[in-house]
Amino acid sequence: MFRLQSSKVLAVDMTGDAVKAKNGSMVAYDGEMAFKKLSGGGEGLRGMVTRRLTGEQMTLMEVKGHGTCFFADRASEINLVGLRGDKLYVESSNLLATEGGLRTGTSFTGTRGASQGNGLFTTTIEGHGQAAIMSDGPAVLLRVSPQYPLTVDPGAYVAHQGNLRQSFQSGVTFRTLMGEGGGEAFQIRFEGDGLVYVQPSERNTIAGDV
């Protein structure tokens, strides 16, 4: 159902079914399509309240119809993630689209969310199907194993999946040592068994100014 028209454009072939996508990300379509804005990320009243409290913004739309719909956002690179009953954790700003059968929600992530100014929650996607996530530059997929934990700069983090535990730790980056501003004062540590998606360009975060 999901395929990449290019590294920056997602094509979704629909035969009467629906997908959820970032509001305003449709760039073209053929056939007949209907668009509907979803309140609170499609989670109903509870989701709206949660996001209002945490300050995280994720506005989705439902697209339903027959034909092919094309999605893109700010020329970001697009990565397809297949879910087989497992759960994907992704920053709301990095989520482009999900198949209609996948469930979206929120998950408490503690201080990591606060470091990025996105509240204390991150977006979750669960079920069977495909999701499209975005990255600023080609995403790098890093494996975490019990023997090899992984430490990630909050500004480079995109998503993760698997049996992973995450913690928040203070740290000093090379840029900080060189006396340059914007170095991250905090880092995310992943332990367990799973995959972490990072991007080769950092978003602005609050942590670097703490």
mmCIF file of N, CA and C in Angstrom, residues 81 83 86-90 95 103 122-127 131-133 157 159-162 195 197:
data_model
loop_
_atom_site.group_PDB
_atom_site.id
_atom_site.type_symbol
_atom_site.label_atom_id
_atom_site.label_comp_id
_atom_site.label_asym_id
_atom_site.label_seq_id
_atom_site.Cartn_x
_atom_site.Cartn_y
_atom_site.Cartn_z
ATOM 1 N N VAL A 81 8.497 1.944 7.651
ATOM 2 C CA VAL A 81 8.695 1.018 8.773
ATOM 3 C C VAL A 81 7.530 0.036 8.789
ATOM 4 N N LEU A 83 5.341 -2.768 10.653
ATOM 5 C CA LEU A 83 5.007 -3.228 12.002
ATOM 6 C C LEU A 83 4.234 -4.535 11.920
ATOM 7 N N ASP A 86 4.013 -5.059 16.705
ATOM 8 C CA ASP A 86 4.865 -4.375 17.675
ATOM 9 C C ASP A 86 4.537 -2.886 17.705
ATOM 10 N N LYS A 87 5.319 -2.131 18.462
ATOM 11 C CA LYS A 87 5.049 -0.718 18.673
ATOM 12 C C LYS A 87 6.244 0.115 18.233
ATOM 13 N N LEU A 88 5.954 1.227 17.560
ATOM 14 C CA LEU A 88 6.971 2.179 17.132
ATOM 15 C C LEU A 88 6.784 3.471 17.916
ATOM 16 N N TYR A 89 7.876 3.983 18.462
ATOM 17 C CA TYR A 89 7.872 5.266 19.157
ATOM 18 C C TYR A 89 8.524 6.286 18.235
ATOM 19 N N VAL A 90 7.863 7.413 17.984
ATOM 20 C CA VAL A 90 8.389 8.382 17.033
ATOM 21 C C VAL A 90 8.061 9.802 17.502
ATOM 22 N N LEU A 95 6.630 12.162 12.078
ATOM 23 C CA LEU A 95 5.629 11.217 11.567
ATOM 24 C C LEU A 95 4.942 11.799 10.338
ATOM 25 N N ARG A 103 -2.889 1.851 15.134
ATOM 26 C CA ARG A 103 -3.366 2.704 16.229
ATOM 27 C C ARG A 103 -2.289 3.703 16.607
ATOM 28 N N THR A 122 5.652 10.992 23.861
ATOM 29 C CA THR A 122 6.010 10.811 22.457
ATOM 30 C C THR A 122 4.900 10.019 21.775
ATOM 31 N N THR A 123 4.856 10.061 20.458
ATOM 32 C CA THR A 123 3.799 9.399 19.703
ATOM 33 C C THR A 123 4.109 7.910 19.551
ATOM 34 N N THR A 124 3.087 7.075 19.703
ATOM 35 C CA THR A 124 3.244 5.639 19.502
ATOM 36 C C THR A 124 2.368 5.183 18.337
ATOM 37 N N ILE A 125 2.858 4.193 17.613
ATOM 38 C CA ILE A 125 2.116 3.577 16.516
ATOM 39 C C ILE A 125 2.175 2.081 16.737
ATOM 40 N N GLU A 126 1.020 1.417 16.674
ATOM 41 C CA GLU A 126 0.966 0.003 17.057
ATOM 42 C C GLU A 126 0.019 -0.759 16.157
ATOM 43 N N GLY A 127 0.359 -2.030 15.871
ATOM 44 C CA GLY A 127 -0.515 -2.890 15.091
ATOM 45 C C GLY A 127 0.226 -3.557 13.948
ATOM 46 N N ALA A 131 4.170 2.334 8.435
ATOM 47 C CA ALA A 131 4.204 3.737 8.817
ATOM 48 C C ALA A 131 5.323 4.405 8.039
ATOM 49 N N ALA A 132 5.150 5.679 7.736
ATOM 50 C CA ALA A 132 6.181 6.462 7.053
ATOM 51 C C ALA A 132 6.674 7.535 8.001
ATOM 52 N N ILE A 133 7.958 7.504 8.298
ATOM 53 C CA ILE A 133 8.546 8.513 9.172
ATOM 54 C C ILE A 133 9.545 9.340 8.371
ATOM 55 N N TYR A 157 17.538 12.265 17.440
ATOM 56 C CA TYR A 157 16.620 11.135 17.613
ATOM 57 C C TYR A 157 15.382 11.298 16.738
ATOM 58 N N ALA A 159 13.138 7.963 16.000
ATOM 59 C CA ALA A 159 12.185 6.932 16.421
ATOM 60 C C ALA A 159 12.946 5.727 16.949
ATOM 61 N N HIS A 160 12.209 4.818 17.610
ATOM 62 C CA HIS A 160 12.811 3.549 18.006
ATOM 63 C C HIS A 160 11.731 2.487 18.129
ATOM 64 N N GLN A 161 12.146 1.218 18.048
ATOM 65 C CA GLN A 161 11.232 0.096 18.218
ATOM 66 C C GLN A 161 12.001 -1.078 18.798
ATOM 67 N N GLY A 162 11.264 -1.994 19.409
ATOM 68 C CA GLY A 162 11.884 -3.149 20.038
ATOM 69 C C GLY A 162 11.768 -3.079 21.546
ATOM 70 N N LEU A 195 15.926 -1.286 17.701
ATOM 71 C CA LEU A 195 16.467 -0.417 16.655
ATOM 72 C C LEU A 195 16.159 1.034 16.974
ATOM 73 N N TYR A 197 16.277 4.944 15.137
ATOM 74 C CA TYR A 197 16.448 5.754 13.936
ATOM 75 C C TYR A 197 16.971 7.131 14.338
#
